PDB file of C-alpha atoms in Angstrom:
ATOM      1  CA  MET A   1     -12.689  37.592 -15.793  1.00 90.00           C
ATOM      2  CA  PRO A   2      -9.474  36.599 -17.640  1.00 96.00           C
ATOM      3  CA  ARG A   3      -8.709  32.864 -17.469  1.00 98.00           C
ATOM      4  CA  TYR A   4      -5.243  31.361 -17.782  1.00 98.00           C
ATOM      5  CA  LYS A   5      -4.234  27.816 -18.583  1.00 98.00           C
ATOM      6  CA  LEU A   6      -1.190  26.815 -16.529  1.00 98.00           C
ATOM      7  CA  THR A   7       1.234  24.040 -17.452  1.00 98.00           C
ATOM      8  CA  LEU A   8       2.968  22.817 -14.312  1.00 98.00           C
ATOM      9  CA  GLU A   9       5.891  20.757 -13.121  1.00 98.00           C
ATOM     10  CA  TYR A  10       6.165  19.653  -9.517  1.00 98.00           C
ATOM     11  CA  ASP A  11       7.843  17.304  -7.093  1.00 98.00           C
ATOM     12  CA  GLY A  12       5.044  15.595  -5.205  1.00 98.00           C
ATOM     13  CA  THR A  13       7.219  14.450  -2.293  1.00 97.00           C
ATOM     14  CA  PRO A  14       6.289  17.163   0.272  1.00 97.00           C
ATOM     15  CA  PHE A  15       2.610  17.366  -0.665  1.00 98.00           C
ATOM     16  CA  VAL A  16      -0.500  15.456   0.418  1.00 97.00           C
ATOM     17  CA  GLY A  17      -1.477  15.413  -3.250  1.00 97.00           C
ATOM     18  CA  TRP A  18      -2.928  17.843  -5.748  1.00 97.00           C
ATOM     19  CA  GLN A  19      -6.208  18.566  -3.988  1.00 94.00           C
ATOM     20  CA  ARG A  20      -6.519  20.915  -1.013  1.00 92.00           C
ATOM     21  CA  GLN A  21      -6.910  18.891   2.198  1.00 90.00           C
ATOM     22  CA  GLU A  22      -7.005  19.538   5.919  1.00 87.00           C
ATOM     23  CA  ASN A  23      -4.206  17.101   6.770  1.00 90.00           C
ATOM     24  CA  GLY A  24      -1.318  18.865   5.043  1.00 95.00           C
ATOM     25  CA  LEU A  25      -0.045  21.060   2.248  1.00 97.00           C
ATOM     26  CA  SER A  26      -1.306  20.425  -1.306  1.00 98.00           C
ATOM     27  CA  VAL A  27      -0.158  21.595  -4.724  1.00 98.00           C
ATOM     28  CA  GLN A  28      -3.517  23.292  -5.279  1.00 98.00           C
ATOM     29  CA  GLU A  29      -3.145  25.224  -2.031  1.00 97.00           C
ATOM     30  CA  VAL A  30       0.280  26.686  -2.819  1.00 98.00           C
ATOM     31  CA  LEU A  31      -0.855  27.637  -6.328  1.00 98.00           C
ATOM     32  CA  GLU A  32      -3.957  29.370  -4.988  1.00 98.00           C
ATOM     33  CA  ALA A  33      -1.823  31.248  -2.471  1.00 98.00           C
ATOM     34  CA  ALA A  34       0.536  32.341  -5.259  1.00 98.00           C
ATOM     35  CA  ALA A  35      -2.357  33.474  -7.462  1.00 98.00           C
ATOM     36  CA  ALA A  36      -3.902  35.413  -4.566  1.00 97.00           C
ATOM     37  CA  SER A  37      -0.588  37.126  -3.778  1.00 97.00           C
ATOM     38  CA  PHE A  38      -0.205  38.111  -7.426  1.00 97.00           C
ATOM     39  CA  SER A  39      -3.758  39.302  -8.061  1.00 96.00           C
ATOM     40  CA  GLY A  40      -4.635  40.644  -4.629  1.00 95.00           C
ATOM     41  CA  ALA A  41      -7.812  38.551  -4.462  1.00 95.00           C
ATOM     42  CA  ALA A  42      -8.753  34.993  -3.540  1.00 96.00           C
ATOM     43  CA  ALA A  43      -8.329  32.537  -6.405  1.00 96.00           C
ATOM     44  CA  THR A  44      -9.399  28.962  -7.100  1.00 97.00           C
ATOM     45  CA  VAL A  45      -7.134  26.739  -9.192  1.00 98.00           C
ATOM     46  CA  PHE A  46      -8.672  23.771 -11.041  1.00 98.00           C
ATOM     47  CA  GLY A  47      -6.409  20.882 -12.077  1.00 98.00           C
ATOM     48  CA  ALA A  48      -6.695  18.361 -14.877  1.00 97.00           C
ATOM     49  CA  GLY A  49      -5.797  15.467 -12.599  1.00 93.00           C
ATOM     50  CA  ARG A  50      -5.902  14.942  -8.838  1.00 92.00           C
ATOM     51  CA  THR A  51      -2.515  13.356  -8.297  1.00 95.00           C
ATOM     52  CA  ASP A  52      -2.045  11.457  -5.021  1.00 95.00           C
ATOM     53  CA  ALA A  53       0.468  12.197  -2.282  1.00 96.00           C
ATOM     54  CA  GLY A  54       4.012  11.675  -3.547  1.00 97.00           C
ATOM     55  CA  VAL A  55       3.074  11.621  -7.245  1.00 98.00           C
ATOM     56  CA  HIS A  56       5.016  14.007  -9.475  1.00 98.00           C
ATOM     57  CA  ALA A  57       4.099  15.970 -12.597  1.00 98.00           C
ATOM     58  CA  ARG A  58       6.005  17.067 -15.673  1.00 98.00           C
ATOM     59  CA  GLY A  59       2.939  18.346 -17.519  1.00 98.00           C
ATOM     60  CA  GLN A  60       0.014  18.883 -15.156  1.00 98.00           C
ATOM     61  CA  VAL A  61      -2.470  21.450 -16.468  1.00 98.00           C
ATOM     62  CA  ALA A  62      -4.612  23.779 -14.389  1.00 98.00           C
ATOM     63  CA  HIS A  63      -6.618  26.926 -14.916  1.00 98.00           C
ATOM     64  CA  VAL A  64      -7.174  30.012 -12.803  1.00 98.00           C
ATOM     65  CA  ASP A  65      -9.209  33.193 -13.191  1.00 97.00           C
ATOM     66  CA  ILE A  66      -7.374  36.430 -12.412  1.00 96.00           C
ATOM     67  CA  GLY A  67      -9.162  39.768 -12.042  1.00 91.00           C
ATOM     68  CA  LYS A  68      -7.009  41.701 -14.491  1.00 93.00           C
ATOM     69  CA  ALA A  69      -5.584  40.739 -17.877  1.00 95.00           C
ATOM     70  CA  HIS A  70      -1.793  40.359 -18.081  1.00 97.00           C
ATOM     71  CA  GLU A  71       0.737  39.165 -20.621  1.00 98.00           C
ATOM     72  CA  ASN A  72       1.175  35.395 -20.499  1.00 98.00           C
ATOM     73  CA  ASP A  73       4.816  35.632 -19.456  1.00 98.00           C
ATOM     74  CA  THR A  74       3.929  38.061 -16.681  1.00 98.00           C
ATOM     75  CA  VAL A  75       1.470  35.569 -15.197  1.00 98.00           C
ATOM     76  CA  ARG A  76       4.004  32.737 -15.439  1.00 98.00           C
ATOM     77  CA  ASP A  77       6.837  34.732 -13.872  1.00 98.00           C
ATOM     78  CA  ALA A  78       4.714  36.259 -11.118  1.00 98.00           C
ATOM     79  CA  LEU A  79       3.324  32.904 -10.031  1.00 98.00           C
ATOM     80  CA  ASN A  80       6.803  31.392 -10.021  1.00 98.00           C
ATOM     81  CA  TYR A  81       8.018  34.262  -7.847  1.00 98.00           C
ATOM     82  CA  TYR A  82       5.418  33.450  -5.202  1.00 98.00           C
ATOM     83  CA  LEU A  83       6.006  29.710  -5.561  1.00 98.00           C
ATOM     84  CA  LYS A  84       9.759  29.825  -4.998  1.00 97.00           C
ATOM     85  CA  ALA A  85       9.479  28.288  -1.515  1.00 98.00           C
ATOM     86  CA  HIS A  86       7.902  25.153  -2.998  1.00 98.00           C
ATOM     87  CA  PRO A  87       9.008  22.557  -5.612  1.00 98.00           C
ATOM     88  CA  VAL A  88       6.355  23.734  -8.082  1.00 98.00           C
ATOM     89  CA  SER A  89       7.091  25.478 -11.367  1.00 98.00           C
ATOM     90  CA  VAL A  90       4.732  27.124 -13.841  1.00 98.00           C
ATOM     91  CA  LEU A  91       6.198  26.193 -17.224  1.00 98.00           C
ATOM     92  CA  ALA A  92       3.696  28.239 -19.227  1.00 98.00           C
ATOM     93  CA  ALA A  93       0.659  30.448 -18.721  1.00 98.00           C
ATOM     94  CA  THR A  94      -1.703  30.958 -21.641  1.00 98.00           C
ATOM     95  CA  ALA A  95      -4.820  33.138 -21.840  1.00 97.00           C
ATOM     96  CA  VAL A  96      -7.803  30.959 -22.766  1.00 97.00           C
ATOM     97  CA  ASP A  97     -11.516  31.377 -23.314  1.00 96.00           C
ATOM     98  CA  GLU A  98     -13.778  31.190 -20.259  1.00 95.00           C
ATOM     99  CA  ALA A  99     -15.234  27.954 -21.661  1.00 96.00           C
ATOM    100  CA  PHE A 100     -11.893  26.198 -21.125  1.00 97.00           C
ATOM    101  CA  HIS A 101     -11.755  23.876 -18.115  1.00 98.00           C
ATOM    102  CA  ALA A 102      -8.513  22.117 -17.213  1.00 98.00           C
ATOM    103  CA  ARG A 103     -10.315  18.929 -16.185  1.00 96.00           C
ATOM    104  CA  PHE A 104     -13.435  18.719 -18.325  1.00 97.00           C
ATOM    105  CA  SER A 105     -11.926  20.022 -21.582  1.00 97.00           C
ATOM    106  CA  ALA A 106      -9.081  17.472 -21.525  1.00 98.00           C
ATOM    107  CA  THR A 107      -9.133  14.856 -24.283  1.00 98.00           C
ATOM    108  CA  GLU A 108      -6.171  12.745 -23.137  1.00 98.00           C
ATOM    109  CA  ARG A 109      -3.919  12.209 -20.145  1.00 98.00           C
ATOM    110  CA  VAL A 110      -0.506  10.565 -20.253  1.00 98.00           C
ATOM    111  CA  TYR A 111       1.142   9.030 -17.203  1.00 98.00           C
ATOM    112  CA  VAL A 112       4.679   7.671 -17.005  1.00 98.00           C
ATOM    113  CA  TYR A 113       5.876   5.281 -14.332  1.00 98.00           C
ATOM    114  CA  ARG A 114       9.602   4.840 -13.653  1.00 98.00           C
ATOM    115  CA  ILE A 115      11.141   1.639 -12.300  1.00 98.00           C
ATOM    116  CA  VAL A 116      14.843   1.090 -11.655  1.00 98.00           C
ATOM    117  CA  ALA A 117      15.541  -2.652 -11.448  1.00 98.00           C
ATOM    118  CA  ARG A 118      18.945  -3.151  -9.848  1.00 98.00           C
ATOM    119  CA  ARG A 119      20.467  -4.621  -6.703  1.00 97.00           C
ATOM    120  CA  SER A 120      22.031  -1.382  -5.434  1.00 98.00           C
ATOM    121  CA  PRO A 121      19.776   1.195  -3.752  1.00 97.00           C
ATOM    122  CA  LEU A 122      18.963   4.479  -5.432  1.00 98.00           C
ATOM    123  CA  ALA A 123      20.807   7.649  -4.556  1.00 98.00           C
ATOM    124  CA  LEU A 124      19.953  10.240  -7.215  1.00 96.00           C
ATOM    125  CA  ASP A 125      16.548   8.749  -8.077  1.00 97.00           C
ATOM    126  CA  ARG A 126      15.352   8.138  -4.540  1.00 95.00           C
ATOM    127  CA  GLN A 127      11.700   9.284  -4.316  1.00 96.00           C
ATOM    128  CA  ARG A 128      11.777   9.674  -8.122  1.00 97.00           C
ATOM    129  CA  ALA A 129      11.463   6.009  -9.163  1.00 98.00           C
ATOM    130  CA  TRP A 130      10.456   2.619  -7.781  1.00 98.00           C
ATOM    131  CA  HIS A 131      13.535   0.692  -6.750  1.00 98.00           C
ATOM    132  CA  VAL A 132      13.065  -3.022  -7.514  1.00 98.00           C
ATOM    133  CA  PRO A 133      16.166  -4.971  -6.403  1.00 98.00           C
ATOM    134  CA  VAL A 134      15.784  -7.803  -8.949  1.00 97.00           C
ATOM    135  CA  ALA A 135      15.928  -7.935 -12.735  1.00 97.00           C
ATOM    136  CA  LEU A 136      12.590  -7.609 -14.529  1.00 98.00           C
ATOM    137  CA  ASP A 137      11.611  -9.022 -17.921  1.00 98.00           C
ATOM    138  CA  ALA A 138      10.380  -5.803 -19.560  1.00 98.00           C
ATOM    139  CA  ALA A 139       9.519  -7.587 -22.819  1.00 98.00           C
ATOM    140  CA  ALA A 140       7.198  -9.983 -20.981  1.00 98.00           C
ATOM    141  CA  MET A 141       5.656  -7.040 -19.122  1.00 98.00           C
ATOM    142  CA  HIS A 142       4.993  -5.249 -22.402  1.00 98.00           C
ATOM    143  CA  ARG A 143       3.395  -8.298 -24.031  1.00 98.00           C
ATOM    144  CA  ALA A 144       1.134  -8.844 -21.036  1.00 98.00           C
ATOM    145  CA  ALA A 145       0.231  -5.148 -20.872  1.00 98.00           C
ATOM    146  CA  GLN A 146      -1.410  -5.289 -24.293  1.00 98.00           C
ATOM    147  CA  GLN A 147      -4.234  -7.367 -22.799  1.00 97.00           C
ATOM    148  CA  LEU A 148      -5.293  -4.290 -20.832  1.00 98.00           C
ATOM    149  CA  VAL A 149      -5.392  -1.968 -23.863  1.00 98.00           C
ATOM    150  CA  GLY A 150      -8.880  -1.156 -25.097  1.00 98.00           C
ATOM    151  CA  ARG A 151     -12.262  -0.632 -23.460  1.00 98.00           C
ATOM    152  CA  HIS A 152     -12.690  -2.727 -20.318  1.00 98.00           C
ATOM    153  CA  ASP A 153     -14.240  -2.846 -16.884  1.00 98.00           C
ATOM    154  CA  PHE A 154     -11.196  -1.972 -14.744  1.00 98.00           C
ATOM    155  CA  THR A 155     -12.791  -2.741 -11.364  1.00 97.00           C
ATOM    156  CA  SER A 156      -9.784  -4.918 -10.473  1.00 98.00           C
ATOM    157  CA  PHE A 157      -7.481  -1.925 -10.911  1.00 98.00           C
ATOM    158  CA  ARG A 158      -9.629   0.612  -9.073  1.00 96.00           C
ATOM    159  CA  ALA A 159      -9.099   1.982  -5.563  1.00 93.00           C
ATOM    160  CA  ALA A 160     -11.919   1.431  -3.076  1.00 88.00           C
ATOM    161  CA  GLN A 161     -12.273   5.202  -2.617  1.00 88.00           C
ATOM    162  CA  CYS A 162     -12.581   5.881  -6.365  1.00 89.00           C
ATOM    163  CA  GLN A 163     -15.447   8.274  -7.066  1.00 86.00           C
ATOM    164  CA  ALA A 164     -15.830   7.551 -10.791  1.00 91.00           C
ATOM    165  CA  LYS A 165     -19.407   6.684 -11.765  1.00 93.00           C
ATOM    166  CA  SER A 166     -18.310   3.727 -13.885  1.00 96.00           C
ATOM    167  CA  PRO A 167     -15.300   1.380 -13.807  1.00 96.00           C
ATOM    168  CA  VAL A 168     -15.355   1.154 -17.608  1.00 98.00           C
ATOM    169  CA  LYS A 169     -12.472   3.021 -19.246  1.00 98.00           C
ATOM    170  CA  THR A 170     -10.737   2.959 -22.620  1.00 98.00           C
ATOM    171  CA  LEU A 171      -6.987   2.522 -22.282  1.00 98.00           C
ATOM    172  CA  ASP A 172      -5.378   3.742 -25.517  1.00 98.00           C
ATOM    173  CA  GLN A 173      -1.765   2.829 -24.722  1.00 98.00           C
ATOM    174  CA  LEU A 174       0.146   0.777 -22.169  1.00 98.00           C
ATOM    175  CA  THR A 175       3.765   0.232 -23.107  1.00 98.00           C
ATOM    176  CA  VAL A 176       6.788  -1.030 -21.195  1.00 98.00           C
ATOM    177  CA  GLU A 177      10.250  -0.045 -22.405  1.00 98.00           C
ATOM    178  CA  ALA A 178      13.655  -0.751 -20.886  1.00 98.00           C
ATOM    179  CA  VAL A 179      16.990   0.987 -21.301  1.00 97.00           C
ATOM    180  CA  GLY A 180      19.415  -0.953 -19.190  1.00 96.00           C
ATOM    181  CA  GLU A 181      18.118  -1.018 -15.617  1.00 97.00           C
ATOM    182  CA  ASP A 182      15.605   1.775 -16.253  1.00 98.00           C
ATOM    183  CA  ILE A 183      12.088   0.616 -17.102  1.00 98.00           C
ATOM    184  CA  THR A 184       9.402   3.061 -18.208  1.00 98.00           C
ATOM    185  CA  VAL A 185       5.693   2.267 -18.290  1.00 98.00           C
ATOM    186  CA  THR A 186       3.580   4.701 -20.326  1.00 98.00           C
ATOM    187  CA  ALA A 187      -0.209   4.789 -20.012  1.00 98.00           C
ATOM    188  CA  ARG A 188      -2.455   6.961 -22.187  1.00 98.00           C
ATOM    189  CA  ALA A 189      -6.238   7.429 -21.949  1.00 98.00           C
ATOM    190  CA  ARG A 190      -8.865  10.128 -21.830  1.00 97.00           C
ATOM    191  CA  SER A 191      -9.239   9.498 -18.096  1.00 96.00           C
ATOM    192  CA  PHE A 192      -8.219   6.974 -15.452  1.00 97.00           C
ATOM    193  CA  LEU A 193      -9.724   5.495 -12.332  1.00 97.00           C
ATOM    194  CA  HIS A 194      -8.239   6.303  -8.938  1.00 95.00           C
ATOM    195  CA  SER A 195      -4.951   4.362  -8.582  1.00 96.00           C
ATOM    196  CA  GLN A 196      -5.507   2.578 -11.916  1.00 98.00           C
ATOM    197  CA  VAL A 197      -2.004   3.223 -13.253  1.00 98.00           C
ATOM    198  CA  ARG A 198      -0.279   2.261 -10.017  1.00 98.00           C
ATOM    199  CA  THR A 199      -2.286  -0.975  -9.762  1.00 98.00           C
ATOM    200  CA  MET A 200      -1.534  -1.868 -13.383  1.00 98.00           C
ATOM    201  CA  VAL A 201       2.175  -1.265 -12.780  1.00 98.00           C
ATOM    202  CA  GLY A 202       2.127  -3.306  -9.568  1.00 98.00           C
ATOM    203  CA  SER A 203       0.529  -6.174 -11.482  1.00 98.00           C
ATOM    204  CA  LEU A 204       2.985  -5.881 -14.371  1.00 98.00           C
ATOM    205  CA  LYS A 205       5.879  -6.121 -11.910  1.00 98.00           C
ATOM    206  CA  LEU A 206       4.614  -9.590 -10.968  1.00 98.00           C
ATOM    207  CA  VAL A 207       4.834 -10.520 -14.652  1.00 98.00           C
ATOM    208  CA  GLY A 208       8.344  -9.080 -14.884  1.00 98.00           C
ATOM    209  CA  GLU A 209       9.444 -11.170 -11.910  1.00 98.00           C
ATOM    210  CA  GLY A 210       8.018 -14.320 -13.509  1.00 97.00           C
ATOM    211  CA  ARG A 211       5.463 -14.748 -10.720  1.00 97.00           C
ATOM    212  CA  TRP A 212       2.565 -14.033 -13.098  1.00 98.00           C
ATOM    213  CA  SER A 213       1.948 -14.885 -16.738  1.00 96.00           C
ATOM    214  CA  GLY A 214       0.038 -12.810 -19.243  1.00 95.00           C
ATOM    215  CA  ASN A 215      -2.917 -15.095 -18.598  1.00 96.00           C
ATOM    216  CA  ASP A 216      -2.788 -14.226 -14.914  1.00 97.00           C
ATOM    217  CA  LEU A 217      -3.022 -10.546 -15.783  1.00 98.00           C
ATOM    218  CA  ALA A 218      -5.947 -11.194 -18.115  1.00 97.00           C
ATOM    219  CA  GLY A 219      -7.604 -13.224 -15.375  1.00 97.00           C
ATOM    220  CA  ALA A 220      -7.208 -10.365 -12.898  1.00 98.00           C
ATOM    221  CA  LEU A 221      -8.921  -8.018 -15.363  1.00 98.00           C
ATOM    222  CA  ALA A 222     -11.763 -10.474 -15.975  1.00 98.00           C
ATOM    223  CA  ALA A 223     -12.311 -11.037 -12.250  1.00 98.00           C
ATOM    224  CA  LYS A 224     -13.597  -7.467 -11.715  1.00 97.00           C
ATOM    225  CA  ASP A 225     -12.333  -7.727  -8.156  1.00 97.00           C
ATOM    226  CA  ARG A 226      -9.604  -5.532  -6.656  1.00 96.00           C
ATOM    227  CA  ALA A 227      -8.312  -8.489  -4.653  1.00 97.00           C
ATOM    228  CA  ALA A 228      -7.467 -10.289  -7.926  1.00 97.00           C
ATOM    229  CA  ALA A 229      -4.937  -7.678  -9.095  1.00 97.00           C
ATOM    230  CA  GLY A 230      -1.440  -6.979  -7.843  1.00 97.00           C
ATOM    231  CA  PRO A 231      -0.441  -4.430  -5.195  1.00 97.00           C
ATOM    232  CA  ASN A 232      -0.248  -0.722  -5.906  1.00 97.00           C
ATOM    233  CA  ALA A 233       3.136   0.447  -7.090  1.00 98.00           C
ATOM    234  CA  PRO A 234       4.434   3.219  -4.782  1.00 98.00           C
ATOM    235  CA  PRO A 235       3.399   6.773  -5.690  1.00 98.00           C
ATOM    236  CA  HIS A 236       6.883   8.223  -6.081  1.00 98.00           C
ATOM    237  CA  GLY A 237       7.533   6.462  -9.391  1.00 98.00           C
ATOM    238  CA  LEU A 238       4.481   8.025 -11.056  1.00 98.00           C
ATOM    239  CA  TYR A 239       4.480  11.197 -13.174  1.00 98.00           C
ATOM    240  CA  LEU A 240       1.599  13.010 -14.828  1.00 98.00           C
ATOM    241  CA  GLN A 241       3.482  13.504 -18.077  1.00 98.00           C
ATOM    242  CA  ALA A 242       1.017  15.435 -20.234  1.00 98.00           C
ATOM    243  CA  VAL A 243      -2.590  16.537 -20.592  1.00 98.00           C
ATOM    244  CA  ARG A 244      -3.902  17.170 -24.100  1.00 98.00           C
ATOM    245  CA  TYR A 245      -6.753  19.279 -25.467  1.00 97.00           C
ATOM    246  CA  ASP A 246      -8.389  20.057 -28.773  1.00 92.00           C
ATOM    247  CA  ALA A 247      -6.604  22.891 -30.521  1.00 78.00           C
ATOM    248  CA  ALA A 248      -9.620  25.174 -30.074  1.00 63.00           C
ATOM    249  CA  ASP A 249      -9.354  24.766 -26.292  1.00 61.00           C
ATOM    250  CA  SER A 250      -5.656  25.495 -26.065  1.00 56.00           C
ATOM    251  CA  ALA A 251      -5.545  29.189 -26.902  1.00 53.00           C
ATOM    252  CA  LYS A 252      -7.784  32.234 -26.777  1.00 50.00           C
TER     253      LYS A 252
END
């Protein structure tokens, strides 16, 4: 059966998250409904990352099997037609080999977290960034963040409901950059624990406010205890920016 890799953009605000759930509408559910309407048969969509409620995506990747082969652009446009009632857009559809799996074939995931540090409330970026009403020291946040880069036990930055078999992950990048009031945190790794990025950002905010030092952040990591880390940053500032694959997995 023909398989298509889908690159997706979505606003996570109205959804209970990526994964189909009984308590509300999910991104997976509306995509499966669109695929079924297009193909005339039930379809299952597999995503590269299970984003939480309120989390957005600029480059989520999924795959779906469709009973009949179509041109890539036809698949993209047809799915978008059936998705037009929802803030989900298929940016690209690419025919791939049946061995391709959106989740298990991925070699790297990139998340971006947006903070706007200013006194005035947000109007245009409401539900698109974390509004912090005080100035943050982004340079201090960046310096402290480097202590989390590398292979570590990230138990302190892991949600209680995380289903990962091990808390050990290799964080390849964690950078903090500021342009005026806009602060961007970029995290890159093969995979992340549940809520890991949001907990790291919440902890880095404490550094930016001067309430924590870099040593405090290192101590939270070493504690291997969720209670030692900072609070979760809110979901609406988080974006799944990109998912990367080996070249052989990216096209048929």
